PDB file of C-alpha atoms in Angstrom:
ATOM      1  CA  MET V  12      40.268 -14.281 -30.015  1.00 48.00           C
ATOM      2  CA  SER V  13      42.902 -15.762 -27.698  1.00 55.00           C
ATOM      3  CA  ARG V  14      44.581 -12.346 -27.347  1.00 50.00           C
ATOM      4  CA  ILE V  15      41.271 -10.871 -26.172  1.00 49.00           C
ATOM      5  CA  GLU V  16      40.571 -13.795 -23.812  1.00 53.00           C
ATOM      6  CA  ASN V  17      44.022 -13.449 -22.250  1.00 53.00           C
ATOM      7  CA  VAL V  18      43.615  -9.663 -21.912  1.00 48.00           C
ATOM      8  CA  ARG V  19      46.523  -9.063 -24.256  1.00 52.00           C
ATOM      9  CA  THR V  20      44.567  -6.749 -26.514  1.00 56.00           C
ATOM     10  CA  ARG V  21      41.581  -4.453 -26.067  1.00 56.00           C
ATOM     11  CA  PRO V  22      38.502  -5.688 -28.017  1.00 59.00           C
ATOM     12  CA  SER V  23      37.155  -3.147 -30.462  1.00 53.00           C
ATOM     13  CA  LEU V  24      33.480  -2.446 -30.916  1.00 52.00           C
ATOM     14  CA  VAL V  25      33.574  -4.529 -34.104  1.00 52.00           C
ATOM     15  CA  ASP V  26      35.125  -7.456 -32.183  1.00 62.00           C
ATOM     16  CA  VAL V  27      32.468  -7.248 -29.479  1.00 64.00           C
ATOM     17  CA  GLU V  28      29.597  -7.143 -31.970  1.00 63.00           C
ATOM     18  CA  ALA V  29      31.034 -10.095 -33.929  1.00 65.00           C
ATOM     19  CA  ILE V  30      31.311 -12.187 -30.744  1.00 74.00           C
ATOM     20  CA  LEU V  31      27.777 -11.310 -29.695  1.00 72.00           C
ATOM     21  CA  ARG V  32      26.408 -12.238 -33.127  1.00 70.00           C
ATOM     22  CA  ALA V  33      28.282 -15.548 -33.031  1.00 78.00           C
ATOM     23  CA  LEU V  34      26.678 -16.235 -29.639  1.00 74.00           C
ATOM     24  CA  ASP V  35      23.246 -15.266 -31.009  1.00 80.00           C
ATOM     25  CA  ALA V  36      22.842 -12.746 -28.192  1.00 78.00           C
ATOM     26  CA  PRO V  37      19.484 -10.954 -27.886  1.00 81.00           C
ATOM     27  CA  PRO V  38      19.319  -7.398 -29.331  1.00 78.00           C
ATOM     28  CA  GLU V  39      19.008  -5.711 -25.932  1.00 77.00           C
ATOM     29  CA  LEU V  40      22.198  -7.427 -24.714  1.00 74.00           C
ATOM     30  CA  VAL V  41      24.020  -6.479 -27.918  1.00 69.00           C
ATOM     31  CA  ALA V  42      23.054  -2.831 -27.405  1.00 72.00           C
ATOM     32  CA  GLU V  43      24.097  -2.829 -23.746  1.00 68.00           C
ATOM     33  CA  VAL V  44      27.468  -4.527 -24.232  1.00 66.00           C
ATOM     34  CA  SER V  45      28.244  -2.478 -27.350  1.00 63.00           C
ATOM     35  CA  ALA V  46      27.703   0.725 -25.383  1.00 62.00           C
ATOM     36  CA  VAL V  47      30.164  -0.467 -22.729  1.00 65.00           C
ATOM     37  CA  ALA V  48      32.701  -1.427 -25.425  1.00 64.00           C
ATOM     38  CA  ARG V  49      32.522   2.023 -27.010  1.00 64.00           C
ATOM     39  CA  LEU V  50      33.105   3.658 -23.628  1.00 61.00           C
ATOM     40  CA  ALA V  51      36.107   1.377 -23.048  1.00 64.00           C
ATOM     41  CA  ASN V  52      37.593   2.540 -26.365  1.00 63.00           C
ATOM     42  CA  THR V  53      37.037   6.236 -25.629  1.00 73.00           C
ATOM     43  CA  GLU V  54      39.053   8.331 -23.192  1.00 75.00           C
ATOM     44  CA  TRP V  55      38.361  11.949 -22.222  1.00 78.00           C
ATOM     45  CA  ARG V  56      40.870  14.095 -20.381  1.00 77.00           C
ATOM     46  CA  ASN V  57      39.777  17.545 -19.336  1.00 79.00           C
ATOM     47  CA  VAL V  58      42.190  20.441 -19.029  1.00 75.00           C
ATOM     48  CA  ARG V  59      42.130  20.311 -15.217  1.00 77.00           C
ATOM     49  CA  GLU V  60      43.261  16.677 -15.220  1.00 75.00           C
ATOM     50  CA  LEU V  61      46.027  17.411 -17.695  1.00 70.00           C
ATOM     51  CA  ARG V  62      47.238  20.295 -15.527  1.00 73.00           C
ATOM     52  CA  ARG V  63      47.192  18.161 -12.379  1.00 74.00           C
ATOM     53  CA  LYS V  64      49.359  15.546 -14.072  1.00 73.00           C
ATOM     54  CA  GLY V  65      51.704  18.250 -15.316  1.00 74.00           C
ATOM     55  CA  LEU V  66      52.296  19.600 -18.804  1.00 74.00           C
ATOM     56  CA  GLY V  67      55.600  17.748 -18.958  1.00 78.00           C
ATOM     57  CA  THR V  68      53.817  14.432 -18.366  1.00 82.00           C
ATOM     58  CA  ARG V  69      51.583  15.116 -21.361  1.00 83.00           C
ATOM     59  CA  GLN V  70      54.648  15.613 -23.550  1.00 89.00           C
ATOM     60  CA  ALA V  71      56.095  12.293 -22.368  1.00 86.00           C
ATOM     61  CA  GLU V  72      52.839  10.555 -23.312  1.00 85.00           C
ATOM     62  CA  LEU V  73      52.876  12.093 -26.793  1.00 89.00           C
ATOM     63  CA  LYS V  74      56.518  11.114 -27.249  1.00 90.00           C
ATOM     64  CA  SER V  75      55.622   7.522 -26.422  1.00 87.00           C
ATOM     65  CA  LEU V  76      52.762   7.576 -28.937  1.00 87.00           C
ATOM     66  CA  GLU V  77      55.070   8.910 -31.647  1.00 92.00           C
ATOM     67  CA  ALA V  78      57.741   6.335 -30.842  1.00 90.00           C
ATOM     68  CA  SER V  79      55.275   3.446 -31.166  1.00 88.00           C
ATOM     69  CA  SER V  80      53.686   4.704 -34.415  1.00 93.00           C
ATOM     70  CA  THR V  81      54.934   4.541 -37.988  1.00 95.00           C
ATOM     71  CA  GLU V  82      52.552   6.816 -39.870  1.00 95.00           C
ATOM     72  CA  MET V  83      51.108   9.958 -38.330  1.00 96.00           C
ATOM     73  CA  ARG V  84      48.636  12.401 -39.845  1.00 94.00           C
ATOM     74  CA  TYR V  85      47.952  15.809 -38.304  1.00 94.00           C
ATOM     75  CA  PHE V  86      45.098  18.165 -39.140  1.00 92.00           C
ATOM     76  CA  LEU V  87      45.904  21.565 -37.613  1.00 92.00           C
ATOM     77  CA  LEU V  88      42.971  23.939 -37.580  1.00 91.00           C
ATOM     78  CA  SER V  89      44.177  26.917 -35.564  1.00 91.00           C
ATOM     79  CA  MET V  90      47.864  26.635 -34.547  1.00 94.00           C
ATOM     80  CA  VAL V  91      51.168  25.065 -35.550  1.00 95.00           C
ATOM     81  CA  THR V  92      51.855  21.839 -33.676  1.00 95.00           C
ATOM     82  CA  GLY V  93      54.857  21.556 -31.353  1.00 95.00           C
ATOM     83  CA  LEU V  94      56.635  19.152 -33.719  1.00 96.00           C
ATOM     84  CA  LEU V  95      56.900  21.932 -36.307  1.00 96.00           C
ATOM     85  CA  ALA V  96      57.295  24.923 -33.995  1.00 97.00           C
ATOM     86  CA  THR V  97      60.285  27.136 -33.280  1.00 97.00           C
ATOM     87  CA  PRO V  98      61.377  27.498 -29.620  1.00 97.00           C
ATOM     88  CA  GLU V  99      59.897  30.995 -29.454  1.00 97.00           C
ATOM     89  CA  TYR V 100      56.569  29.785 -30.848  1.00 97.00           C
ATOM     90  CA  VAL V 101      56.488  26.907 -28.337  1.00 96.00           C
ATOM     91  CA  ARG V 102      57.125  29.237 -25.401  1.00 96.00           C
ATOM     92  CA  ALA V 103      54.496  31.704 -26.612  1.00 95.00           C
ATOM     93  CA  SER V 104      51.907  28.959 -27.071  1.00 92.00           C
ATOM     94  CA  LEU V 105      52.242  28.080 -23.373  1.00 90.00           C
ATOM     95  CA  ALA V 106      52.484  31.636 -22.059  1.00 89.00           C
ATOM     96  CA  HIS V 107      48.848  31.635 -20.895  1.00 84.00           C
ATOM     97  CA  SER V 108      49.510  28.848 -18.378  1.00 80.00           C
ATOM     98  CA  THR V 109      49.992  29.801 -14.746  1.00 77.00           C
ATOM     99  CA  ALA V 110      51.994  26.606 -14.100  1.00 78.00           C
ATOM    100  CA  ASP V 111      55.714  26.081 -14.662  1.00 79.00           C
ATOM    101  CA  THR V 112      56.026  25.360 -18.375  1.00 86.00           C
ATOM    102  CA  SER V 113      59.775  24.704 -18.564  1.00 89.00           C
ATOM    103  CA  LYS V 114      59.368  20.910 -18.709  1.00 89.00           C
ATOM    104  CA  ALA V 115      56.607  21.200 -21.286  1.00 90.00           C
ATOM    105  CA  VAL V 116      58.743  23.456 -23.500  1.00 93.00           C
ATOM    106  CA  ALA V 117      61.687  21.075 -23.215  1.00 94.00           C
ATOM    107  CA  GLY V 118      59.383  18.145 -23.930  1.00 93.00           C
ATOM    108  CA  LYS V 119      57.895  19.741 -27.045  1.00 94.00           C
ATOM    109  CA  LEU V 120      61.306  20.628 -28.446  1.00 96.00           C
ATOM    110  CA  GLY V 121      62.748  17.234 -27.555  1.00 95.00           C
ATOM    111  CA  ARG V 122      59.940  15.450 -29.385  1.00 96.00           C
ATOM    112  CA  GLN V 123      60.965  17.102 -32.657  1.00 97.00           C
ATOM    113  CA  ALA V 124      63.808  14.600 -33.059  1.00 97.00           C
ATOM    114  CA  VAL V 125      61.238  12.012 -34.165  1.00 97.00           C
ATOM    115  CA  LEU V 126      60.829  13.903 -37.463  1.00 97.00           C
ATOM    116  CA  TYR V 127      64.297  12.723 -38.495  1.00 96.00           C
ATOM    117  CA  GLY V 128      63.521   9.031 -38.027  1.00 93.00           C
ATOM    118  CA  ALA V 129      63.680   7.429 -41.480  1.00 91.00           C
ATOM    119  CA  SER V 130      61.164   4.744 -40.485  1.00 95.00           C
ATOM    120  CA  LYS V 131      58.492   7.331 -39.633  1.00 96.00           C
ATOM    121  CA  ARG V 132      56.103   9.079 -42.033  1.00 96.00           C
ATOM    122  CA  PHE V 133      54.401  12.378 -41.236  1.00 95.00           C
ATOM    123  CA  THR V 134      51.663  14.299 -43.012  1.00 92.00           C
ATOM    124  CA  PHE V 135      50.670  17.723 -41.688  1.00 91.00           C
ATOM    125  CA  VAL V 136      47.706  19.640 -43.095  1.00 88.00           C
ATOM    126  CA  LEU V 137      47.370  23.201 -41.802  1.00 87.00           C
ATOM    127  CA  THR V 138      44.879  25.929 -42.552  1.00 86.00           C
ATOM    128  CA  GLU V 139      46.240  29.303 -43.602  1.00 85.00           C
ATOM    129  CA  GLN V 140      44.690  30.689 -40.403  1.00 88.00           C
ATOM    130  CA  ALA V 141      46.812  28.302 -38.341  1.00 91.00           C
ATOM    131  CA  ILE V 142      49.956  29.573 -40.061  1.00 89.00           C
ATOM    132  CA  ARG V 143      49.072  33.246 -39.747  1.00 88.00           C
ATOM    133  CA  TRP V 144      47.570  33.262 -36.237  1.00 91.00           C
ATOM    134  CA  PRO V 145      49.645  35.875 -34.326  1.00 91.00           C
ATOM    135  CA  VAL V 146      50.910  33.666 -31.507  1.00 93.00           C
ATOM    136  CA  VAL V 147      54.235  35.504 -31.744  1.00 94.00           C
ATOM    137  CA  SER V 148      55.514  38.793 -33.154  1.00 93.00           C
ATOM    138  CA  PRO V 149      55.576  39.295 -36.957  1.00 89.00           C
ATOM    139  CA  LEU V 150      59.347  38.657 -37.096  1.00 91.00           C
ATOM    140  CA  ALA V 151      59.044  35.480 -35.020  1.00 93.00           C
ATOM    141  CA  LEU V 152      56.118  34.381 -37.181  1.00 91.00           C
ATOM    142  CA  ALA V 153      58.270  34.788 -40.280  1.00 88.00           C
ATOM    143  CA  GLU V 154      60.903  32.594 -38.628  1.00 91.00           C
ATOM    144  CA  GLN V 155      58.177  30.028 -37.903  1.00 91.00           C
ATOM    145  CA  MET V 156      57.182  30.029 -41.558  1.00 88.00           C
ATOM    146  CA  ASP V 157      60.805  29.575 -42.541  1.00 86.00           C
ATOM    147  CA  ARG V 158      61.031  26.531 -40.276  1.00 90.00           C
ATOM    148  CA  LEU V 159      57.993  25.003 -41.982  1.00 89.00           C
ATOM    149  CA  ALA V 160      59.662  25.534 -45.337  1.00 84.00           C
ATOM    150  CA  SER V 161      62.866  23.869 -44.100  1.00 86.00           C
ATOM    151  CA  LEU V 162      61.063  20.859 -42.641  1.00 89.00           C
ATOM    152  CA  SER V 163      59.157  20.337 -45.879  1.00 85.00           C
ATOM    153  CA  TYR V 164      62.422  19.120 -47.453  1.00 86.00           C
ATOM    154  CA  LEU V 165      62.624  16.095 -45.154  1.00 91.00           C
ATOM    155  CA  PRO V 166      61.842  13.027 -47.312  1.00 91.00           C
ATOM    156  CA  ASN V 167      59.434  11.537 -44.774  1.00 93.00           C
ATOM    157  CA  VAL V 168      57.530  14.769 -44.041  1.00 91.00           C
ATOM    158  CA  ARG V 169      54.662  16.184 -46.130  1.00 87.00           C
ATOM    159  CA  ILE V 170      53.210  19.582 -45.254  1.00 87.00           C
ATOM    160  CA  GLY V 171      49.962  20.695 -46.840  1.00 84.00           C
ATOM    161  CA  LEU V 172      48.340  24.117 -46.613  1.00 83.00           C
ATOM    162  CA  ILE V 173      44.692  25.044 -47.088  1.00 81.00           C
ATOM    163  CA  PRO V 174      44.517  28.712 -48.134  1.00 78.00           C
ATOM    164  CA  VAL V 175      41.634  30.957 -47.185  1.00 77.00           C
ATOM    165  CA  GLY V 176      38.941  30.690 -49.825  1.00 76.00           C
ATOM    166  CA  ALA V 177      39.909  27.211 -51.016  1.00 72.00           C
ATOM    167  CA  PRO V 178      36.832  24.978 -51.491  1.00 73.00           C
ATOM    168  CA  THR V 179      36.929  21.966 -49.198  1.00 74.00           C
ATOM    169  CA  PRO V 180      34.573  18.978 -49.512  1.00 72.00           C
ATOM    170  CA  ARG V 181      34.661  18.298 -45.775  1.00 72.00           C
ATOM    171  CA  THR V 182      34.944  20.650 -42.795  1.00 75.00           C
ATOM    172  CA  PRO V 183      36.778  19.194 -39.766  1.00 78.00           C
ATOM    173  CA  LEU V 184      35.655  20.904 -36.578  1.00 82.00           C
ATOM    174  CA  SER V 185      38.741  20.251 -34.425  1.00 87.00           C
ATOM    175  CA  THR V 186      42.460  19.659 -34.527  1.00 92.00           C
ATOM    176  CA  PHE V 187      43.147  15.923 -34.602  1.00 93.00           C
ATOM    177  CA  THR V 188      45.971  13.402 -35.042  1.00 94.00           C
ATOM    178  CA  VAL V 189      45.733   9.922 -36.556  1.00 94.00           C
ATOM    179  CA  TYR V 190      48.318   7.409 -35.291  1.00 94.00           C
ATOM    180  CA  ASP V 191      48.608   4.530 -37.779  1.00 92.00           C
ATOM    181  CA  SER V 192      45.222   2.794 -37.882  1.00 87.00           C
ATOM    182  CA  SER V 193      44.882   2.369 -34.154  1.00 82.00           C
ATOM    183  CA  LEU V 194      44.259   5.659 -32.362  1.00 86.00           C
ATOM    184  CA  ILE V 195      42.937   9.205 -32.760  1.00 91.00           C
ATOM    185  CA  THR V 196      43.541  12.185 -30.507  1.00 90.00           C
ATOM    186  CA  ILE V 197      41.219  15.189 -30.781  1.00 91.00           C
ATOM    187  CA  GLU V 198      42.124  18.496 -29.169  1.00 89.00           C
ATOM    188  CA  THR V 199      39.473  20.888 -27.880  1.00 85.00           C
ATOM    189  CA  THR V 200      39.504  23.945 -25.632  1.00 83.00           C
ATOM    190  CA  ALA V 201      38.189  21.879 -22.725  1.00 84.00           C
ATOM    191  CA  GLY V 202      40.505  18.899 -23.058  1.00 83.00           C
ATOM    192  CA  SER V 203      41.660  15.959 -25.156  1.00 85.00           C
ATOM    193  CA  LEU V 204      39.651  13.031 -26.507  1.00 85.00           C
ATOM    194  CA  VAL V 205      41.251   9.686 -27.389  1.00 86.00           C
ATOM    195  CA  LEU V 206      39.398   7.253 -29.665  1.00 86.00           C
ATOM    196  CA  ARG V 207      40.514   3.656 -30.201  1.00 82.00           C
ATOM    197  CA  ASP V 208      37.485   2.010 -31.736  1.00 81.00           C
ATOM    198  CA  ASP V 209      38.115   0.875 -35.324  1.00 82.00           C
ATOM    199  CA  ARG V 210      35.021   2.616 -36.664  1.00 83.00           C
ATOM    200  CA  ASP V 211      35.995   5.951 -35.154  1.00 86.00           C
ATOM    201  CA  VAL V 212      39.572   5.620 -36.390  1.00 88.00           C
ATOM    202  CA  GLN V 213      38.447   4.796 -39.927  1.00 88.00           C
ATOM    203  CA  ALA V 214      36.015   7.734 -39.909  1.00 88.00           C
ATOM    204  CA  TYR V 215      38.850  10.164 -39.148  1.00 88.00           C
ATOM    205  CA  ARG V 216      41.183   8.498 -41.647  1.00 87.00           C
ATOM    206  CA  LYS V 217      38.452   8.985 -44.247  1.00 83.00           C
ATOM    207  CA  GLU V 218      38.015  12.623 -43.224  1.00 79.00           C
ATOM    208  CA  PHE V 219      41.752  13.161 -43.643  1.00 77.00           C
ATOM    209  CA  ALA V 220      41.884  11.344 -46.995  1.00 75.00           C
ATOM    210  CA  GLU V 221      38.884  13.205 -48.402  1.00 67.00           C
ATOM    211  CA  GLY V 222      40.262  16.612 -47.521  1.00 60.00           C
ATOM    212  CA  PRO V 223      41.582  18.993 -50.179  1.00 56.00           C
ATOM    213  CA  GLN V 224      43.941  17.457 -52.709  1.00 48.00           C
ATOM    214  CA  LEU V 225      47.420  18.904 -52.165  1.00 47.00           C
ATOM    215  CA  LYS V 226      49.239  20.529 -55.036  1.00 40.00           C
ATOM    216  CA  TRP V 227      51.663  23.370 -55.706  1.00 35.00           C
ATOM    217  CA  ALA V 228      50.112  26.841 -55.889  1.00 34.00           C
ATOM    218  CA  LYS V 229      52.498  29.677 -56.710  1.00 38.00           C
ATOM    219  CA  SER V 230      50.012  32.358 -55.672  1.00 36.00           C
ATOM    220  CA  LEU V 231      50.109  31.279 -52.044  1.00 37.00           C
ATOM    221  CA  ALA V 232      53.873  30.831 -52.197  1.00 41.00           C
ATOM    222  CA  ARG V 233      54.134  34.493 -53.213  1.00 46.00           C
ATOM    223  CA  ALA V 234      51.739  35.563 -50.469  1.00 44.00           C
ATOM    224  CA  LEU V 235      53.722  33.689 -47.842  1.00 55.00           C
ATOM    225  CA  GLN V 236      57.246  34.680 -48.785  1.00 53.00           C
ATOM    226  CA  PRO V 237      59.215  32.329 -46.488  1.00 48.00           C
ATOM    227  CA  TRP V 238      57.701  29.352 -48.347  1.00 48.00           C
ATOM    228  CA  ARG V 239      58.994  30.392 -51.788  1.00 46.00           C
ATOM    229  CA  GLY V 240      60.690  27.417 -53.421  1.00 48.00           C
ATOM    230  CA  SER V 241      59.895  24.984 -50.616  1.00 56.00           C
ATOM    231  CA  ARG V 242      58.231  21.603 -50.955  1.00 60.00           C
ATOM    232  CA  ILE V 243      55.189  22.602 -48.934  1.00 60.00           C
ATOM    233  CA  TYR V 244      52.032  21.580 -50.796  1.00 60.00           C
ATOM    234  CA  VAL V 245      48.956  23.758 -50.896  1.00 58.00           C
ATOM    235  CA  SER V 246      45.388  23.241 -51.968  1.00 52.00           C
TER     236      SER V 246
END
């Protein structure tokens, strides 16, 4: 409580509701203040704002998030994330931008060093569509697959694949990242959403945990030749 009173920590929605109950606040006040608390724990950044700040600035923000987190979970619906990407894939993923992307490319590649931090733990779950999406030429895509296979040998990195046709109990609608138990980022075509409320964070942690169980499947390893013999897990 003292940390909240001294503005040293942001109160979550659960904190706010607990305080209001302790004060025996009327229902209409609880509803009003709870709505404000949820807004305070939610941040939306549209694409235009991100472009105004600069693509390089966005990479610096992500680097800071990764540096301050211990366990990170990534669900990748449609593309390979920059942490796992080859330089050619990174450049191609930004080719649609009319702005100077040199700082963003450098930022994405520079962030990859965090994968080698022994104190960090990473779990990446990708759909087969994300792996196969033709962002680059077939040869460059094969090199991208080979990089995934290589990174799967890092002791603190787990890479899971969901093949086409695999039954999944839940269906995430967007790419998202879970940072520890404190923050979620959700990527959409129009921008990026940041959620900090405990209930939202736990909902996405549950969605990640209840996804397909990861195991070795030789059939997919044969279909995706660069993964043969790697420690990438598939559904």
